[in-house]
Coordinates of C-alpha atoms and ligand atoms in Angstrom, one line a residue:
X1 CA 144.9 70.4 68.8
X2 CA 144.0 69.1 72.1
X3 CA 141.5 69.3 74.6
X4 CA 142.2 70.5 78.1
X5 CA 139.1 72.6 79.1
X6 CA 136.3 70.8 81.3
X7 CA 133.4 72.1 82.3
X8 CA 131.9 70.2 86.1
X9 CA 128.4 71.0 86.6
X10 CA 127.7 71.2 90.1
X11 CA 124.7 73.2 90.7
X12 CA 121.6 70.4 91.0
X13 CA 119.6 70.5 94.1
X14 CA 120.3 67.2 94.9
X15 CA 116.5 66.8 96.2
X16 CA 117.0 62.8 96.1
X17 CA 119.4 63.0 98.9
X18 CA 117.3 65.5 101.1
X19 CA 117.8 66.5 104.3
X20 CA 121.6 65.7 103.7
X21 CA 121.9 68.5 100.7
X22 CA 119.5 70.8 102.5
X23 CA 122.6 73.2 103.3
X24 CA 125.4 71.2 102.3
X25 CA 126.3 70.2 98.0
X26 CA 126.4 67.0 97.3
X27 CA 128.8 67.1 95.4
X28 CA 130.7 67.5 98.6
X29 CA 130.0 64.5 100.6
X30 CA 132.2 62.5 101.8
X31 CA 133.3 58.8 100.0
X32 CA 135.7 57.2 102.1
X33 CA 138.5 59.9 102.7
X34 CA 137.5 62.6 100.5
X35 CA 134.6 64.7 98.9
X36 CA 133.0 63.6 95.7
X37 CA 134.4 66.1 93.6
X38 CA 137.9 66.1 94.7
X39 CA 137.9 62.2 92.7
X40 CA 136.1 63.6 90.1
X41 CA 139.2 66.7 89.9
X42 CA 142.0 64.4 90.5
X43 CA 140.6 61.9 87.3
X44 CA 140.7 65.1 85.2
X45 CA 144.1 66.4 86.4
X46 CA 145.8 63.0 85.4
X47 CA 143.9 62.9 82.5
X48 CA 145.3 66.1 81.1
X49 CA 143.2 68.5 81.9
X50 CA 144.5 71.9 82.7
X51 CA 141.9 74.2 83.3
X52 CA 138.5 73.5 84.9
X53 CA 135.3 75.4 85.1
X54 CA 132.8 74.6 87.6
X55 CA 129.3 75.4 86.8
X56 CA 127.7 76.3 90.6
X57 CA 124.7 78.0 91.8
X58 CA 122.9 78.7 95.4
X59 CA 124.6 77.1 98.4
X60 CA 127.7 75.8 96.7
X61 CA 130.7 77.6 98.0
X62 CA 131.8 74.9 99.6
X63 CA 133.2 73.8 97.0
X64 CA 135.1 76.4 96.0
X65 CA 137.2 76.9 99.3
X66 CA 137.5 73.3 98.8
X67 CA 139.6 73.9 96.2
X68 CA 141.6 77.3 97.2
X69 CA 144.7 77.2 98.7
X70 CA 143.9 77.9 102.4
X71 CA 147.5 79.6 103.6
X72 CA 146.2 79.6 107.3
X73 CA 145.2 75.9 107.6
X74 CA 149.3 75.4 106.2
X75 CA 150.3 77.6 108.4
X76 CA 148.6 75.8 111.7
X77 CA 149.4 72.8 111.0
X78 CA 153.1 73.4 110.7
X79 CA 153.0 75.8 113.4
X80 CA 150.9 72.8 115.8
X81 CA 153.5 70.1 114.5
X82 CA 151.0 68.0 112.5
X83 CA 153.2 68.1 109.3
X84 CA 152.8 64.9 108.5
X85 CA 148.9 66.4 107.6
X86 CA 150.7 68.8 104.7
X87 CA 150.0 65.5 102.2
X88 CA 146.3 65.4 102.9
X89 CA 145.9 68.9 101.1
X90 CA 148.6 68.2 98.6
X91 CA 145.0 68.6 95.8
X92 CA 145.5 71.9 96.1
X93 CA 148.0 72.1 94.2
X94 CA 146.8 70.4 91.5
X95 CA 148.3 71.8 88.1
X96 CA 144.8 73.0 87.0
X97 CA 144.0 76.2 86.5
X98 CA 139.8 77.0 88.3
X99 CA 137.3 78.8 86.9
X100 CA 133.2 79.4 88.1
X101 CA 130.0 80.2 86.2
X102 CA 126.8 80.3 87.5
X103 CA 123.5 78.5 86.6
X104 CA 121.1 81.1 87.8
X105 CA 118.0 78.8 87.8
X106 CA 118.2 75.2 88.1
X107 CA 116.7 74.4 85.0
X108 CA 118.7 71.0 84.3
X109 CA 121.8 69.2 83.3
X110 CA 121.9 70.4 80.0
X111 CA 121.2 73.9 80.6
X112 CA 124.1 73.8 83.2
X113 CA 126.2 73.0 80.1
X114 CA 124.5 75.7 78.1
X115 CA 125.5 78.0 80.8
X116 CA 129.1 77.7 80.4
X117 CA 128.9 78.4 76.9
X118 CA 130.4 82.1 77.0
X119 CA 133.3 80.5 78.5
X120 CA 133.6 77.8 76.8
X121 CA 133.5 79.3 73.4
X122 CA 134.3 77.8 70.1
X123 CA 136.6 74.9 71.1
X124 CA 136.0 71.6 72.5
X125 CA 135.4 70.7 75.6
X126 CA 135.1 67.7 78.6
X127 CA 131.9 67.4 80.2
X128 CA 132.4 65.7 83.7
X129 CA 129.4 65.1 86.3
X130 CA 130.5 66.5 89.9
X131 CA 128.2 63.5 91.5
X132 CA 130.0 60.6 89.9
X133 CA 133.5 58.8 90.3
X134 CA 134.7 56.9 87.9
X135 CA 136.7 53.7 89.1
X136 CA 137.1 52.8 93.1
X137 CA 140.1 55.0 93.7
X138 CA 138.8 57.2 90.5
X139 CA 141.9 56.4 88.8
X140 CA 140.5 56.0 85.3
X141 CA 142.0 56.9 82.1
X142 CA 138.7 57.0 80.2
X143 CA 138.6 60.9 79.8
X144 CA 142.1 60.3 78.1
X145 CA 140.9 58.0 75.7
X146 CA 138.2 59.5 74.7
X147 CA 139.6 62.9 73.8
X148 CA 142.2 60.6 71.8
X149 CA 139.1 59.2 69.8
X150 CA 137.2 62.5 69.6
X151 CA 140.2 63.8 67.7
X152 CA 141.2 61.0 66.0
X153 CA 138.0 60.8 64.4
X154 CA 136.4 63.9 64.0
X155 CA 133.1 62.8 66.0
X156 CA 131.1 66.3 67.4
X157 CA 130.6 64.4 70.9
X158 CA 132.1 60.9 72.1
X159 CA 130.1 59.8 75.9
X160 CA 131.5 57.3 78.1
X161 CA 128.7 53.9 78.9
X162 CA 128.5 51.8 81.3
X163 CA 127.1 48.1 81.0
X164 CA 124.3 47.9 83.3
X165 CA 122.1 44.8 84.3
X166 CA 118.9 44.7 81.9
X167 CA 116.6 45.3 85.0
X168 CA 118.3 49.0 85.5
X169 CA 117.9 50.7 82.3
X170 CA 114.9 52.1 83.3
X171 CA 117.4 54.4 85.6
X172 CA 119.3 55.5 82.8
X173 CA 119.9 57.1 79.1
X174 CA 120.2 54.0 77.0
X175 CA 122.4 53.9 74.0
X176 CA 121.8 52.3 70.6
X177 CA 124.5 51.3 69.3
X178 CA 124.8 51.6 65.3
X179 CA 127.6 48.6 65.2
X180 CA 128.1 45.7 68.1
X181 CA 130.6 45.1 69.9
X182 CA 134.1 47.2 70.5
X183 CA 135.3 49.5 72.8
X184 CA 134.3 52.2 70.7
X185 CA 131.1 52.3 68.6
X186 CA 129.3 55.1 66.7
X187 CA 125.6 55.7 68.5
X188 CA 122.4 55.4 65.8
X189 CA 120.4 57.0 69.2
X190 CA 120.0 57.3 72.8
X191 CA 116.9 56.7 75.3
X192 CA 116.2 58.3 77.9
X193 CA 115.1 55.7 81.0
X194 CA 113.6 52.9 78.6
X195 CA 111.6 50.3 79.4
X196 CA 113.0 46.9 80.3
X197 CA 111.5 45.4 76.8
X198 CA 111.9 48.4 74.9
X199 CA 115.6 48.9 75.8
X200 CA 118.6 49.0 73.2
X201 CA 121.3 47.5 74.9
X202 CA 122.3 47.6 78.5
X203 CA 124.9 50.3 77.7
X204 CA 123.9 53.6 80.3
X205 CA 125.7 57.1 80.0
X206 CA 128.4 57.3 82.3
X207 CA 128.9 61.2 83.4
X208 CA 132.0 61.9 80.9
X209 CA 131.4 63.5 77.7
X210 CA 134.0 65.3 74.9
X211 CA 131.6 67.7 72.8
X212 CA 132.7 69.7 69.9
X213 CA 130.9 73.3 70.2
X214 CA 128.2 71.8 67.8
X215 CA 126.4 70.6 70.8
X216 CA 126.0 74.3 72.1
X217 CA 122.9 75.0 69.5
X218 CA 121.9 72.2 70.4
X219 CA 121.2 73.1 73.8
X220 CA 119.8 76.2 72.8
X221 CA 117.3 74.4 70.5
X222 CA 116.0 71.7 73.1
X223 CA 112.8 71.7 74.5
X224 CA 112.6 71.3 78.6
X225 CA 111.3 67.9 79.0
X226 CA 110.9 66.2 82.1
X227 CA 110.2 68.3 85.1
X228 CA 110.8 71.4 83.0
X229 CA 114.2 70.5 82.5
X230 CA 116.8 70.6 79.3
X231 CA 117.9 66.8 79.0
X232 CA 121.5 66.8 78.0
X233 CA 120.9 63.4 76.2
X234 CA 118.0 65.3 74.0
X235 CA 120.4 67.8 72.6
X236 CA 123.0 64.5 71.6
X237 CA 119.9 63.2 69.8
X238 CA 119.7 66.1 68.1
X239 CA 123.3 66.1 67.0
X240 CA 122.6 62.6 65.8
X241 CA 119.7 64.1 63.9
X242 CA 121.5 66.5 62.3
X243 CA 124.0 64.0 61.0
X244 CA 126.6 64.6 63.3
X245 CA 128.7 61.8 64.4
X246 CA 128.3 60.5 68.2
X247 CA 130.8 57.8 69.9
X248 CA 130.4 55.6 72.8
X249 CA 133.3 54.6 74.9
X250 CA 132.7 51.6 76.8
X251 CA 134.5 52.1 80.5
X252 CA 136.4 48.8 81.4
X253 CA 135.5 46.4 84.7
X254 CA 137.7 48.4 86.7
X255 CA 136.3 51.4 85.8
X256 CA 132.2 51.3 87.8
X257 CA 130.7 54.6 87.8
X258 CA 129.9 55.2 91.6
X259 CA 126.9 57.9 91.1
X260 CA 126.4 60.1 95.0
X261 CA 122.9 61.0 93.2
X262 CA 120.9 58.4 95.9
X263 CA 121.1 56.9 99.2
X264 CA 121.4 53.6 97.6
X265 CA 123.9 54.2 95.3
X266 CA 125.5 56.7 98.1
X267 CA 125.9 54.0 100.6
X268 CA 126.9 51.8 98.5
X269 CA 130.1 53.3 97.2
X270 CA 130.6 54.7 100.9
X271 CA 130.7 51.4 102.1
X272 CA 133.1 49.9 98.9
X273 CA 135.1 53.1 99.5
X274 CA 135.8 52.0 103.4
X275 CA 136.3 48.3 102.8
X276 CA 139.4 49.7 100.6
X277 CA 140.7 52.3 102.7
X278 CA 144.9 51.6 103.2
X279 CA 144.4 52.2 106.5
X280 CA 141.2 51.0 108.0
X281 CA 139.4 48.7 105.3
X282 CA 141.1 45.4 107.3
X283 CA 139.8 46.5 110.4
X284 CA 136.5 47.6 108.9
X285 CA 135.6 44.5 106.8
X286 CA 136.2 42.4 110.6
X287 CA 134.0 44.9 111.6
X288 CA 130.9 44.9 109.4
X289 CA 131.6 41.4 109.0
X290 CA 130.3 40.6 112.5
X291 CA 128.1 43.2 112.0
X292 CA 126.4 41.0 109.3
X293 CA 127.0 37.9 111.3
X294 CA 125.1 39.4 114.2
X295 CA 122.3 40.4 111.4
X296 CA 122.5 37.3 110.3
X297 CA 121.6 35.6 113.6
X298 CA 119.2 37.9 114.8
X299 CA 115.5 36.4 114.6
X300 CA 113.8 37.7 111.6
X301 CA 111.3 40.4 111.2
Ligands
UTP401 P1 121.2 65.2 88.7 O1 120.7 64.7 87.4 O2 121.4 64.1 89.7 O3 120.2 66.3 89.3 O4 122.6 66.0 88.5 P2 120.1 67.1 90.7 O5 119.2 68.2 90.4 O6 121.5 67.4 91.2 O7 119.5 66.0 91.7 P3 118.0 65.6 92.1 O8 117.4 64.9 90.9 O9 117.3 66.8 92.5 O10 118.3 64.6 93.2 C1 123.7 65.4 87.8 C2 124.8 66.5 87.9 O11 124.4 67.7 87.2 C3 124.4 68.8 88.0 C4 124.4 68.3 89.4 O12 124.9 69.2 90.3 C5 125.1 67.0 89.3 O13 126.5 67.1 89.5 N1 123.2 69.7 87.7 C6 122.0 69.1 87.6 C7 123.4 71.0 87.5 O14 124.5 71.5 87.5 N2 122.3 71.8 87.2 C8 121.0 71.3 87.2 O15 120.0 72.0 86.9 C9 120.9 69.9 87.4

């Protein structure tokens, strides 16, 4: 057995970064050279995943033209002799197969998963957030790994943490570990934004997931909680309740989750993003270094 299904939920409002995702996802804003989600596609492609099913809702089609193969755009540029272009659209031909659901009210992350339930089925599955890269040039390996350990050791869901600093739990679900230390642990819980004192460890959920279809009655059976939404970390708790075993995956130092979800965290990657660009990251770190300079100088407000 192996797992090469994942299912991308793309169909939040994105209200945090309004007016930009007024009209536009945003899941397709730009980070350095290339939309969110193309990273968040390329990670899965190298990590084995062969067919992919978005979950979208209103004013996401963008995103699906982003990913068909647009015969007329070929045909221009070889026509207007920009071949050398041809590479920049070489992700279409990505060895994956694409597939779209709908989430017909916006009722949460974890109802986005529930929703691709009657594709999905009975067999396991990657969960991948559409907002979030995983490493600088989203070259991680960490879906790989886990779907070694989910199999290896017959967990029902395995999700990928991040070390954050104890001041930013309060941002994230928390997990508590059962064991210290490792790259892989089994989770006793997990707590949704905790207070600084109250936290279990600094470790935050990192937008993978590999889910057995165990965590599909979960769904069903959770509550909305905040905002009227279905949490996707209340259903793991209730897997974890039910005596079903949950794994954490620690992702390595090169391997920062870069979360689009708001402006800070947007800018921020934008601007990590261009200060590594092949191309213009030299010029550009000259350039917003005597942009800080001039800061810098400048008499204070
Ligand atoms: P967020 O938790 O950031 O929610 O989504 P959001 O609704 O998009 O954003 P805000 O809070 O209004 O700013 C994390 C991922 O889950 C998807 C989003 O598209 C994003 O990729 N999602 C979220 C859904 O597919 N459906 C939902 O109902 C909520």
């Amino acid at each position: 057995m192996t797992v090469n299904l994942a299912v991308v939920p793309v169909a939040g409002r994105g209200t945090r970064l309004l007016p930009l995702t007024k009209s536009q996802p945003k899941e397709m804003l730009p980070v350095g050279r290339k939309p969110v989600v193309q990273y968040v596609v390329e990670e899965l492609g190298r990590c084995g995943i062969g067919r992919l099913l978005f979950v979208t809702g209103p004013g996401k089609t963008a995103i699906e033209n982003h990913f068909d193969i647009d015969a007329e755009l070929i045909a221009n540029l070889r026509e207007t002799g920009k071949e050398e272009l041809l590479g920049e659209l070489a992700f279409e031909r990505e060895d994956i197969e694409y597939f779209y659901t709908r989430q017909r009210r916006q009722l949460g992350l974890g109802h986005a998963v529930l929703c691709s339930r009657p594709v999905v089925g009975n067999q396991p599955f990657v969960v991948a957030l559409g907002d979030s890269i995983i490493g600088r040039n989203a070259e991680s390996r960490v879906v790989a790994t886990m779907i070694e350990h989910f199999l290896a050791s017959g967990a029902d869901a395995i999700v990928a943490l991040e070390e954050v600093s104890p001041r930013e739990v309060v941002h994230y679900g928390i997990a508590q570990p059962k064991t210290a230390g490792g790259e892989v642990f089994e989770l006793a819980d997990l707590i949704e934004k905790p207070s600084v004192e109250e936290s279990p460890s600094n470790l935050a959920v990192a937008a993978r997931y590999v889910f057995s279809p165990a965590i599909f009655d979960c769904l069903a059976a959770t509550q909305p909680g905040t905002g009227g939404e279905i949490q996707l970390t209340d259903a793991i708790r209730m897997l974890i309740e039910r005596g079903r075993r949950v794994l954490g995956v620690r992702l390595n130092r090169d391997e920062r989750r870069f979360d689009i979800g708001n402006f800070e965290s947007y800018f921020l990657a934008f601007a990590e993003f261009a200060l590594a660009d092949p191309q213009l990251g030299a010029a550009m770190r000259e350039k917003l270094g005597a942009l800080l300079g001039r800061e810098k100088g400048s008499p204070c407000c």
